Amino acid sequence: MKDSQTGGKQRSNLSGTFVFVLMGVFALFCIVMAMFSAALFKNVYTQAQAETEKRILFNYAVNAVRAYDCADSVFIQEKGGVKALVLSDTQGENVYENSIYLYNGALRELYLERDSEFIPEYGEVIAPAEAFDARLENGLLTLYITAPGGEERALRVYLRAGGGGRKP
Amino acid sequence: MTYRPQNALLLEIMLSILIFALVSTCLLKVFYAVHENAREAEIKNEALIVMKDLSEALYANEDHAALLIKEGFLKAGDGYEKEYNGFMLSVRPYASDTPEGVMMSADIAFIIGSRREAAFTVRRYYPGEAVP
């Protein structure tokens, strides 16, 4: 009688320990799973964000050039100490210039009336970038853009209208 | 049959672990799918940028074959191919002669694995000399 009571008590203790260990393992799995999911989500989000910024950076200037592709409207000019890709636009008697340039670690855009004072700080940030350069030869505009990670890209746009660009 | 509260607790925990394991598997599958989608989107975006860039270069150059060789493309059948990171670009240039001039065209496509994902054609007309 006494032996069966001791055996039952031992089994009960063992079962209690097993339940406790099982709960511990369960809690551990929960924590690992939560941490793993959070890390994966962060990774995917960061990757998507970087990809979006890269897409904006590599497509914005090219699409802007296409939008402004008229005779004598695309040229490269040094403005306010920075080399800018200038896209000019005539509205009535006024000529406006949309300048795309690199300033303070970002590709920027500044839309001004021609002959207005060009202050690079005022430009609106398009996307972060490390380097930006442009070259126009025989109507083929080549944009050299370096993304924040160091990815360098040469993007070409052939200017269809008016023989392609003009000298400033 | 005797009722033991500890057995019921054990059963409950084991059921919880089972459900947790199932949900974890589903979650991992979802995250993996999201990761794969993001990667595929990145490759497609890259491919489109490269395609657009190449189409502009082809538009600007009369000698498509020379340009493609210069760009690192290899001759494959009646076209040219180049492997990039995660995708392949296939270009098939051709010219159509007319009495008034020549229409230079190039079919550009990007392929992921064996799947042709997107394609478009670049065309430029080069007028010939005036016919009397």
PDB file of C-alpha atoms in Angstrom:
ATOM      1  CA  MET A   1       0.000   0.000   0.000  1.00  0.00           C
ATOM      2  CA  LYS A   2       2.805   2.306   1.036  1.00  0.00           C
ATOM      3  CA  ASP A   3       4.843   1.322  -2.069  1.00  0.00           C
ATOM      4  CA  SER A   4       1.991   2.057  -4.430  1.00  0.00           C
ATOM      5  CA  GLN A   5       1.503   5.439  -2.765  1.00  0.00           C
ATOM      6  CA  THR A   6       5.239   6.259  -3.167  1.00  0.00           C
ATOM      7  CA  GLY A   7       5.151   5.097  -6.821  1.00  0.00           C
ATOM      8  CA  GLY A   8       2.106   7.242  -7.512  1.00  0.00           C
ATOM      9  CA  LYS A   9       3.767  10.261  -5.901  1.00  0.00           C
ATOM     10  CA  GLN A  10       6.955   9.736  -7.957  1.00  0.00           C
ATOM     11  CA  ARG A  11       4.911   9.446 -11.163  1.00  0.00           C
ATOM     12  CA  SER A  12       3.052  12.585 -10.235  1.00  0.00           C
ATOM     13  CA  ASN A  13       6.341  14.460  -9.656  1.00  0.00           C
ATOM     14  CA  LEU A  14       7.737  13.199 -12.960  1.00  0.00           C
ATOM     15  CA  SER A  15       4.600  14.231 -14.784  1.00  0.00           C
ATOM     16  CA  GLY A  16       4.759  17.661 -13.138  1.00  0.00           C
ATOM     17  CA  THR A  17       8.373  18.122 -14.228  1.00  0.00           C
ATOM     18  CA  PHE A  18       7.542  16.964 -17.746  1.00  0.00           C
ATOM     19  CA  VAL A  19       4.675  19.447 -18.000  1.00  0.00           C
ATOM     20  CA  PHE A  20       6.936  22.188 -16.691  1.00  0.00           C
ATOM     21  CA  VAL A  21       9.688  21.341 -19.214  1.00  0.00           C
ATOM     22  CA  LEU A  22       7.133  21.143 -22.002  1.00  0.00           C
ATOM     23  CA  MET A  23       5.789  24.587 -21.090  1.00  0.00           C
ATOM     24  CA  GLY A  24       9.342  25.910 -21.026  1.00  0.00           C
ATOM     25  CA  VAL A  25      10.063  24.499 -24.486  1.00  0.00           C
ATOM     26  CA  PHE A  26       6.787  25.937 -25.756  1.00  0.00           C
ATOM     27  CA  ALA A  27       7.630  29.379 -24.381  1.00  0.00           C
ATOM     28  CA  LEU A  28      11.111  29.166 -25.886  1.00  0.00           C
ATOM     29  CA  PHE A  29       9.701  28.252 -29.289  1.00  0.00           C
ATOM     30  CA  CYS A  30       7.245  31.140 -29.041  1.00  0.00           C
ATOM     31  CA  ILE A  31      10.065  33.601 -28.329  1.00  0.00           C
ATOM     32  CA  VAL A  32      12.305  32.208 -31.091  1.00  0.00           C
ATOM     33  CA  MET A  33       9.432  32.263 -33.569  1.00  0.00           C
ATOM     34  CA  ALA A  34       8.503  35.846 -32.674  1.00  0.00           C
ATOM     35  CA  MET A  35      12.124  36.998 -32.984  1.00  0.00           C
ATOM     36  CA  PHE A  36      12.635  35.127 -36.235  1.00  0.00           C
ATOM     37  CA  SER A  37       9.429  36.527 -37.736  1.00  0.00           C
ATOM     38  CA  ALA A  38      10.315  40.066 -36.672  1.00  0.00           C
ATOM     39  CA  ALA A  39      13.811  39.770 -38.187  1.00  0.00           C
ATOM     40  CA  LEU A  40      12.436  38.347 -41.419  1.00  0.00           C
ATOM     41  CA  PHE A  41       9.752  41.026 -41.652  1.00  0.00           C
ATOM     42  CA  LYS A  42      12.331  43.757 -41.034  1.00  0.00           C
ATOM     43  CA  ASN A  43      14.593  42.268 -43.678  1.00  0.00           C
ATOM     44  CA  VAL A  44      11.829  42.085 -46.284  1.00  0.00           C
ATOM     45  CA  TYR A  45      10.648  45.617 -45.449  1.00  0.00           C
ATOM     46  CA  THR A  46      14.183  47.069 -45.641  1.00  0.00           C
ATOM     47  CA  GLN A  47      14.787  45.288 -48.940  1.00  0.00           C
ATOM     48  CA  ALA A  48      11.517  46.566 -50.395  1.00  0.00           C
ATOM     49  CA  GLN A  49      12.267  50.100 -49.190  1.00  0.00           C
ATOM     50  CA  ALA A  50      15.764  50.062 -50.704  1.00  0.00           C
ATOM     51  CA  GLU A  51      14.364  48.698 -53.945  1.00  0.00           C
ATOM     52  CA  THR A  52      11.729  51.452 -54.107  1.00  0.00           C
ATOM     53  CA  GLU A  53      14.356  54.144 -53.545  1.00  0.00           C
ATOM     54  CA  LYS A  54      16.593  52.593 -56.187  1.00  0.00           C
ATOM     55  CA  ARG A  55      13.693  52.457 -58.646  1.00  0.00           C
ATOM     56  CA  ILE A  56      12.897  56.130 -58.040  1.00  0.00           C
ATOM     57  CA  LEU A  57      16.560  57.085 -58.358  1.00  0.00           C
ATOM     58  CA  PHE A  58      17.160  55.233 -61.620  1.00  0.00           C
ATOM     59  CA  ASN A  59      13.859  56.075 -63.269  1.00  0.00           C
ATOM     60  CA  TYR A  60      13.045  59.613 -62.172  1.00  0.00           C
ATOM     61  CA  ALA A  61      15.621  61.516 -64.228  1.00  0.00           C
ATOM     62  CA  VAL A  62      15.077  59.300 -67.288  1.00  0.00           C
ATOM     63  CA  ASN A  63      11.309  59.822 -67.193  1.00  0.00           C
ATOM     64  CA  ALA A  64      11.734  63.558 -66.588  1.00  0.00           C
ATOM     65  CA  VAL A  65      13.950  63.814 -69.683  1.00  0.00           C
ATOM     66  CA  ARG A  66      11.309  62.007 -71.734  1.00  0.00           C
ATOM     67  CA  ALA A  67       8.651  64.405 -70.492  1.00  0.00           C
ATOM     68  CA  TYR A  68      10.746  67.441 -71.476  1.00  0.00           C
ATOM     69  CA  ASP A  69      12.050  66.039 -74.762  1.00  0.00           C
ATOM     70  CA  CYS A  70      11.483  69.047 -77.034  1.00  0.00           C
ATOM     71  CA  ALA A  71      13.843  70.888 -79.342  1.00  0.00           C
ATOM     72  CA  ASP A  72      16.578  72.708 -77.394  1.00  0.00           C
ATOM     73  CA  SER A  73      15.067  71.868 -74.043  1.00  0.00           C
ATOM     74  CA  VAL A  74      17.544  69.386 -72.549  1.00  0.00           C
ATOM     75  CA  PHE A  75      21.081  70.435 -71.659  1.00  0.00           C
ATOM     76  CA  ILE A  76      23.775  70.171 -68.992  1.00  0.00           C
ATOM     77  CA  GLN A  77      24.873  73.257 -67.118  1.00  0.00           C
ATOM     78  CA  GLU A  78      26.918  74.228 -64.088  1.00  0.00           C
ATOM     79  CA  LYS A  79      24.595  76.029 -61.664  1.00  0.00           C
ATOM     80  CA  GLY A  80      25.379  77.306 -58.201  1.00  0.00           C
ATOM     81  CA  GLY A  81      28.556  75.218 -58.131  1.00  0.00           C
ATOM     82  CA  VAL A  82      26.850  71.960 -59.071  1.00  0.00           C
ATOM     83  CA  LYS A  83      26.549  70.184 -62.409  1.00  0.00           C
ATOM     84  CA  ALA A  84      22.885  69.990 -63.297  1.00  0.00           C
ATOM     85  CA  LEU A  85      20.785  68.356 -65.940  1.00  0.00           C
ATOM     86  CA  VAL A  86      18.522  71.184 -67.051  1.00  0.00           C
ATOM     87  CA  LEU A  87      15.124  70.597 -68.612  1.00  0.00           C
ATOM     88  CA  SER A  88      13.622  73.810 -69.888  1.00  0.00           C
ATOM     89  CA  ASP A  89       9.989  74.541 -70.418  1.00  0.00           C
ATOM     90  CA  THR A  90       8.414  77.550 -72.145  1.00  0.00           C
ATOM     91  CA  GLN A  91       5.060  78.786 -70.925  1.00  0.00           C
ATOM     92  CA  GLY A  92       3.854  81.830 -72.826  1.00  0.00           C
ATOM     93  CA  GLU A  93       6.725  84.299 -72.705  1.00  0.00           C
ATOM     94  CA  ASN A  94       8.324  82.795 -69.635  1.00  0.00           C
ATOM     95  CA  VAL A  95      10.992  80.128 -69.659  1.00  0.00           C
ATOM     96  CA  TYR A  96      11.246  77.822 -66.668  1.00  0.00           C
ATOM     97  CA  GLU A  97      14.024  75.403 -65.912  1.00  0.00           C
ATOM     98  CA  ASN A  98      13.769  72.153 -64.019  1.00  0.00           C
ATOM     99  CA  SER A  99      17.250  71.294 -62.780  1.00  0.00           C
ATOM    100  CA  ILE A 100      18.190  67.805 -61.578  1.00  0.00           C
ATOM    101  CA  TYR A 101      21.455  67.624 -59.625  1.00  0.00           C
ATOM    102  CA  LEU A 102      23.268  65.995 -56.750  1.00  0.00           C
ATOM    103  CA  TYR A 103      23.545  67.938 -53.547  1.00  0.00           C
ATOM    104  CA  ASN A 104      24.266  66.865 -49.982  1.00  0.00           C
ATOM    105  CA  GLY A 105      23.950  63.103 -50.578  1.00  0.00           C
ATOM    106  CA  ALA A 106      20.702  63.235 -52.517  1.00  0.00           C
ATOM    107  CA  LEU A 107      19.467  63.679 -56.052  1.00  0.00           C
ATOM    108  CA  ARG A 108      17.416  66.871 -56.066  1.00  0.00           C
ATOM    109  CA  GLU A 109      15.149  68.804 -58.363  1.00  0.00           C
ATOM    110  CA  LEU A 110      14.585  72.547 -58.484  1.00  0.00           C
ATOM    111  CA  TYR A 111      12.045  74.220 -60.753  1.00  0.00           C
ATOM    112  CA  LEU A 112      12.743  77.916 -61.324  1.00  0.00           C
ATOM    113  CA  GLU A 113      12.171  80.663 -63.813  1.00  0.00           C
ATOM    114  CA  ARG A 114      15.250  81.146 -66.007  1.00  0.00           C
ATOM    115  CA  ASP A 115      17.704  83.715 -64.577  1.00  0.00           C
ATOM    116  CA  SER A 116      16.346  83.250 -61.058  1.00  0.00           C
ATOM    117  CA  GLU A 117      18.936  82.746 -58.365  1.00  0.00           C
ATOM    118  CA  PHE A 118      19.823  79.053 -58.118  1.00  0.00           C
ATOM    119  CA  ILE A 119      20.339  77.902 -54.531  1.00  0.00           C
ATOM    120  CA  PRO A 120      21.070  74.135 -54.439  1.00  0.00           C
ATOM    121  CA  GLU A 121      19.778  73.716 -50.851  1.00  0.00           C
ATOM    122  CA  TYR A 122      16.273  74.649 -51.981  1.00  0.00           C
ATOM    123  CA  GLY A 123      15.969  71.657 -54.282  1.00  0.00           C
ATOM    124  CA  GLU A 124      13.445  69.007 -53.447  1.00  0.00           C
ATOM    125  CA  VAL A 125      14.991  65.630 -52.571  1.00  0.00           C
ATOM    126  CA  ILE A 126      14.124  62.886 -55.071  1.00  0.00           C
ATOM    127  CA  ALA A 127      16.139  60.036 -53.538  1.00  0.00           C
ATOM    128  CA  PRO A 128      19.420  59.498 -51.695  1.00  0.00           C
ATOM    129  CA  ALA A 129      22.380  59.114 -54.067  1.00  0.00           C
ATOM    130  CA  GLU A 130      26.169  59.007 -53.912  1.00  0.00           C
ATOM    131  CA  ALA A 131      27.038  60.430 -57.326  1.00  0.00           C
ATOM    132  CA  PHE A 132      25.366  61.949 -60.358  1.00  0.00           C
ATOM    133  CA  ASP A 133      26.806  62.969 -63.683  1.00  0.00           C
ATOM    134  CA  ALA A 134      25.396  63.533 -67.157  1.00  0.00           C
ATOM    135  CA  ARG A 135      26.856  63.586 -70.636  1.00  0.00           C
ATOM    136  CA  LEU A 136      25.173  64.553 -73.885  1.00  0.00           C
ATOM    137  CA  GLU A 137      26.693  63.385 -77.147  1.00  0.00           C
ATOM    138  CA  ASN A 138      24.992  63.313 -80.558  1.00  0.00           C
ATOM    139  CA  GLY A 139      21.548  63.334 -79.009  1.00  0.00           C
ATOM    140  CA  LEU A 140      22.311  60.455 -76.643  1.00  0.00           C
ATOM    141  CA  LEU A 141      22.094  61.564 -73.037  1.00  0.00           C
ATOM    142  CA  THR A 142      23.899  59.307 -70.571  1.00  0.00           C
ATOM    143  CA  LEU A 143      23.168  59.671 -66.878  1.00  0.00           C
ATOM    144  CA  TYR A 144      25.699  58.213 -64.451  1.00  0.00           C
ATOM    145  CA  ILE A 145      24.003  57.586 -61.138  1.00  0.00           C
ATOM    146  CA  THR A 146      25.430  55.886 -58.044  1.00  0.00           C
ATOM    147  CA  ALA A 147      22.941  54.563 -55.482  1.00  0.00           C
ATOM    148  CA  PRO A 148      23.673  54.762 -51.714  1.00  0.00           C
ATOM    149  CA  GLY A 149      24.964  51.160 -51.605  1.00  0.00           C
ATOM    150  CA  GLY A 150      27.582  52.011 -54.236  1.00  0.00           C
ATOM    151  CA  GLU A 151      25.671  50.516 -57.152  1.00  0.00           C
ATOM    152  CA  GLU A 152      26.679  52.519 -60.207  1.00  0.00           C
ATOM    153  CA  ARG A 153      24.524  52.737 -63.281  1.00  0.00           C
ATOM    154  CA  ALA A 154      24.848  54.431 -66.674  1.00  0.00           C
ATOM    155  CA  LEU A 155      21.382  55.122 -68.091  1.00  0.00           C
ATOM    156  CA  ARG A 156      20.968  56.234 -71.665  1.00  0.00           C
ATOM    157  CA  VAL A 157      18.166  58.302 -73.142  1.00  0.00           C
ATOM    158  CA  TYR A 158      18.052  59.187 -76.798  1.00  0.00           C
ATOM    159  CA  LEU A 159      16.555  62.608 -77.302  1.00  0.00           C
ATOM    160  CA  ARG A 160      14.072  62.277 -80.126  1.00  0.00           C
ATOM    161  CA  ALA A 161      13.113  65.904 -80.649  1.00  0.00           C
ATOM    162  CA  GLY A 162      15.102  68.574 -82.411  1.00  0.00           C
ATOM    163  CA  GLY A 163      18.255  66.555 -82.930  1.00  0.00           C
ATOM    164  CA  GLY A 164      18.573  66.001 -79.217  1.00  0.00           C
ATOM    165  CA  GLY A 165      19.301  68.719 -76.711  1.00  0.00           C
ATOM    166  CA  ARG A 166      21.346  71.865 -77.180  1.00  0.00           C
ATOM    167  CA  LYS A 167      24.414  73.523 -75.829  1.00  0.00           C
ATOM    168  CA  PRO A 168      23.666  75.780 -72.851  1.00  0.00           C
TER     169      PRO A 168
ATOM    170  CA  MET B   1     -11.261   5.616 -15.690  1.00  0.00           C
ATOM    171  CA  THR B   2      -9.969   8.203 -13.223  1.00  0.00           C
ATOM    172  CA  TYR B   3      -9.809  11.912 -13.980  1.00  0.00           C
ATOM    173  CA  ARG B   4      -6.377  13.401 -13.413  1.00  0.00           C
ATOM    174  CA  PRO B   5      -6.033  17.173 -13.755  1.00  0.00           C
ATOM    175  CA  GLN B   6      -2.386  16.792 -14.754  1.00  0.00           C
ATOM    176  CA  ASN B   7      -3.294  14.602 -17.729  1.00  0.00           C
ATOM    177  CA  ALA B   8      -5.752  17.205 -18.915  1.00  0.00           C
ATOM    178  CA  LEU B   9      -3.085  19.914 -18.587  1.00  0.00           C
ATOM    179  CA  LEU B  10      -0.598  17.773 -20.488  1.00  0.00           C
ATOM    180  CA  LEU B  11      -3.106  17.176 -23.252  1.00  0.00           C
ATOM    181  CA  GLU B  12      -3.860  20.908 -23.416  1.00  0.00           C
ATOM    182  CA  ILE B  13      -0.176  21.792 -23.688  1.00  0.00           C
ATOM    183  CA  MET B  14       0.440  19.185 -26.353  1.00  0.00           C
ATOM    184  CA  LEU B  15      -2.514  20.472 -28.338  1.00  0.00           C
ATOM    185  CA  SER B  16      -1.186  24.013 -27.980  1.00  0.00           C
ATOM    186  CA  ILE B  17       2.224  22.888 -29.239  1.00  0.00           C
ATOM    187  CA  LEU B  18       0.604  21.138 -32.180  1.00  0.00           C
ATOM    188  CA  ILE B  19      -1.401  24.237 -33.107  1.00  0.00           C
ATOM    189  CA  PHE B  20       1.675  26.410 -32.594  1.00  0.00           C
ATOM    190  CA  ALA B  21       3.731  24.141 -34.852  1.00  0.00           C
ATOM    191  CA  LEU B  22       1.070  24.279 -37.573  1.00  0.00           C
ATOM    192  CA  VAL B  23       0.719  28.059 -37.349  1.00  0.00           C
ATOM    193  CA  SER B  24       4.529  28.448 -37.347  1.00  0.00           C
ATOM    194  CA  THR B  25       4.793  26.376 -40.500  1.00  0.00           C
ATOM    195  CA  CYS B  26       2.143  28.506 -42.208  1.00  0.00           C
ATOM    196  CA  LEU B  27       3.859  31.699 -41.067  1.00  0.00           C
ATOM    197  CA  LEU B  28       7.236  30.527 -42.306  1.00  0.00           C
ATOM    198  CA  LYS B  29       5.690  29.644 -45.652  1.00  0.00           C
ATOM    199  CA  VAL B  30       4.094  33.098 -45.888  1.00  0.00           C
ATOM    200  CA  PHE B  31       7.360  34.855 -44.988  1.00  0.00           C
ATOM    201  CA  TYR B  32       9.286  32.757 -47.462  1.00  0.00           C
ATOM    202  CA  ALA B  33       6.740  33.571 -50.187  1.00  0.00           C
ATOM    203  CA  VAL B  34       7.003  37.293 -49.351  1.00  0.00           C
ATOM    204  CA  HIS B  35      10.792  37.092 -49.458  1.00  0.00           C
ATOM    205  CA  GLU B  36      10.693  35.302 -52.823  1.00  0.00           C
ATOM    206  CA  ASN B  37       8.204  37.842 -54.208  1.00  0.00           C
ATOM    207  CA  ALA B  38      10.412  40.717 -53.093  1.00  0.00           C
ATOM    208  CA  ARG B  39      13.421  39.078 -54.729  1.00  0.00           C
ATOM    209  CA  GLU B  40      11.493  38.467 -57.948  1.00  0.00           C
ATOM    210  CA  ALA B  41      10.253  42.064 -57.981  1.00  0.00           C
ATOM    211  CA  GLU B  42      13.847  43.232 -57.547  1.00  0.00           C
ATOM    212  CA  ILE B  43      15.000  41.110 -60.503  1.00  0.00           C
ATOM    213  CA  LYS B  44      12.107  42.281 -62.694  1.00  0.00           C
ATOM    214  CA  ASN B  45      12.749  45.916 -61.811  1.00  0.00           C
ATOM    215  CA  GLU B  46      16.430  45.505 -62.641  1.00  0.00           C
ATOM    216  CA  ALA B  47      15.546  43.764 -65.913  1.00  0.00           C
ATOM    217  CA  LEU B  48      13.190  46.577 -66.936  1.00  0.00           C
ATOM    218  CA  ILE B  49      15.826  49.234 -66.212  1.00  0.00           C
ATOM    219  CA  VAL B  50      18.388  47.320 -68.297  1.00  0.00           C
ATOM    220  CA  MET B  51      15.849  46.735 -71.092  1.00  0.00           C
ATOM    221  CA  LYS B  52      14.885  50.400 -71.266  1.00  0.00           C
ATOM    222  CA  ASP B  53      18.530  51.450 -71.279  1.00  0.00           C
ATOM    223  CA  LEU B  54      19.392  49.002 -74.040  1.00  0.00           C
ATOM    224  CA  SER B  55      16.380  50.040 -76.118  1.00  0.00           C
ATOM    225  CA  GLU B  56      17.588  53.668 -76.050  1.00  0.00           C
ATOM    226  CA  ALA B  57      21.081  52.604 -77.106  1.00  0.00           C
ATOM    227  CA  LEU B  58      19.641  50.514 -79.942  1.00  0.00           C
ATOM    228  CA  TYR B  59      17.480  53.437 -81.044  1.00  0.00           C
ATOM    229  CA  ALA B  60      20.532  55.687 -81.158  1.00  0.00           C
ATOM    230  CA  ASN B  61      22.720  53.227 -83.094  1.00  0.00           C
ATOM    231  CA  GLU B  62      22.254  52.099 -86.657  1.00  0.00           C
ATOM    232  CA  ASP B  63      24.474  49.033 -86.358  1.00  0.00           C
ATOM    233  CA  HIS B  64      22.600  46.885 -83.827  1.00  0.00           C
ATOM    234  CA  ALA B  65      24.874  43.853 -84.127  1.00  0.00           C
ATOM    235  CA  ALA B  66      28.013  45.862 -83.403  1.00  0.00           C
ATOM    236  CA  LEU B  67      26.380  47.576 -80.440  1.00  0.00           C
ATOM    237  CA  LEU B  68      25.174  44.287 -78.934  1.00  0.00           C
ATOM    238  CA  ILE B  69      28.620  42.708 -79.272  1.00  0.00           C
ATOM    239  CA  LYS B  70      30.129  45.812 -77.654  1.00  0.00           C
ATOM    240  CA  GLU B  71      27.598  45.505 -74.800  1.00  0.00           C
ATOM    241  CA  GLY B  72      28.767  41.942 -74.127  1.00  0.00           C
ATOM    242  CA  PHE B  73      25.962  39.998 -75.827  1.00  0.00           C
ATOM    243  CA  LEU B  74      26.696  36.598 -77.353  1.00  0.00           C
ATOM    244  CA  LYS B  75      25.259  35.383 -80.649  1.00  0.00           C
ATOM    245  CA  ALA B  76      22.497  32.808 -80.118  1.00  0.00           C
ATOM    246  CA  GLY B  77      20.589  31.611 -83.195  1.00  0.00           C
ATOM    247  CA  ASP B  78      19.247  34.639 -85.052  1.00  0.00           C
ATOM    248  CA  GLY B  79      19.579  36.862 -81.991  1.00  0.00           C
ATOM    249  CA  TYR B  80      21.840  37.813 -79.136  1.00  0.00           C
ATOM    250  CA  GLU B  81      21.745  36.902 -75.453  1.00  0.00           C
ATOM    251  CA  LYS B  82      23.341  38.128 -72.279  1.00  0.00           C
ATOM    252  CA  GLU B  83      23.152  36.695 -68.765  1.00  0.00           C
ATOM    253  CA  TYR B  84      22.575  39.108 -65.911  1.00  0.00           C
ATOM    254  CA  ASN B  85      22.218  38.455 -62.203  1.00  0.00           C
ATOM    255  CA  GLY B  86      18.947  36.483 -62.019  1.00  0.00           C
ATOM    256  CA  PHE B  87      17.700  37.003 -65.576  1.00  0.00           C
ATOM    257  CA  MET B  88      18.706  36.815 -69.210  1.00  0.00           C
ATOM    258  CA  LEU B  89      18.211  39.421 -71.901  1.00  0.00           C
ATOM    259  CA  SER B  90      17.462  38.243 -75.407  1.00  0.00           C
ATOM    260  CA  VAL B  91      17.614  40.607 -78.395  1.00  0.00           C
ATOM    261  CA  ARG B  92      16.675  39.800 -81.973  1.00  0.00           C
ATOM    262  CA  PRO B  93      17.558  42.613 -84.367  1.00  0.00           C
ATOM    263  CA  TYR B  94      16.174  42.714 -87.896  1.00  0.00           C
ATOM    264  CA  ALA B  95      15.821  45.174 -90.741  1.00  0.00           C
ATOM    265  CA  SER B  96      12.963  45.650 -93.206  1.00  0.00           C
ATOM    266  CA  ASP B  97      13.900  47.291 -96.482  1.00  0.00           C
ATOM    267  CA  THR B  98      11.380  49.469 -98.256  1.00  0.00           C
ATOM    268  CA  PRO B  99      11.832  51.614-101.389  1.00  0.00           C
ATOM    269  CA  GLU B 100      11.771  54.705 -99.164  1.00  0.00           C
ATOM    270  CA  GLY B 101      14.202  53.551 -96.525  1.00  0.00           C
ATOM    271  CA  VAL B 102      15.010  50.969 -93.911  1.00  0.00           C
ATOM    272  CA  MET B 103      13.082  50.084 -90.769  1.00  0.00           C
ATOM    273  CA  MET B 104      15.537  48.874 -88.116  1.00  0.00           C
ATOM    274  CA  SER B 105      13.829  46.828 -85.405  1.00  0.00           C
ATOM    275  CA  ALA B 106      14.918  44.834 -82.382  1.00  0.00           C
ATOM    276  CA  ASP B 107      12.779  42.544 -80.239  1.00  0.00           C
ATOM    277  CA  ILE B 108      13.988  42.720 -76.635  1.00  0.00           C
ATOM    278  CA  ALA B 109      12.831  40.204 -74.035  1.00  0.00           C
ATOM    279  CA  PHE B 110      13.879  39.274 -70.548  1.00  0.00           C
ATOM    280  CA  ILE B 111      13.758  35.698 -69.402  1.00  0.00           C
ATOM    281  CA  ILE B 112      13.760  34.384 -65.836  1.00  0.00           C
ATOM    282  CA  GLY B 113      14.548  30.688 -65.721  1.00  0.00           C
ATOM    283  CA  SER B 114      12.762  29.448 -68.824  1.00  0.00           C
ATOM    284  CA  ARG B 115       9.894  31.961 -68.520  1.00  0.00           C
ATOM    285  CA  ARG B 116       9.681  34.877 -70.954  1.00  0.00           C
ATOM    286  CA  GLU B 117       8.521  37.645 -68.622  1.00  0.00           C
ATOM    287  CA  ALA B 118       8.263  40.738 -70.801  1.00  0.00           C
ATOM    288  CA  ALA B 119       9.120  41.834 -74.301  1.00  0.00           C
ATOM    289  CA  PHE B 120       8.913  44.872 -76.501  1.00  0.00           C
ATOM    290  CA  THR B 121      10.164  46.039 -79.873  1.00  0.00           C
ATOM    291  CA  VAL B 122      12.315  49.068 -80.663  1.00  0.00           C
ATOM    292  CA  ARG B 123      11.855  50.490 -84.113  1.00  0.00           C
ATOM    293  CA  ARG B 124      13.540  53.301 -85.974  1.00  0.00           C
ATOM    294  CA  TYR B 125      13.003  54.311 -89.518  1.00  0.00           C
ATOM    295  CA  TYR B 126      15.992  55.485 -91.538  1.00  0.00           C
ATOM    296  CA  PRO B 127      14.771  57.223 -94.697  1.00  0.00           C
ATOM    297  CA  GLY B 128      16.737  56.455 -97.815  1.00  0.00           C
ATOM    298  CA  GLU B 129      17.464  58.768-100.686  1.00  0.00           C
ATOM    299  CA  ALA B 130      14.491  60.244-102.490  1.00  0.00           C
ATOM    300  CA  VAL B 131      13.199  58.076-105.300  1.00  0.00           C
ATOM    301  CA  PRO B 132      12.953  60.128-108.519  1.00  0.00           C
TER     302      PRO B 132
END
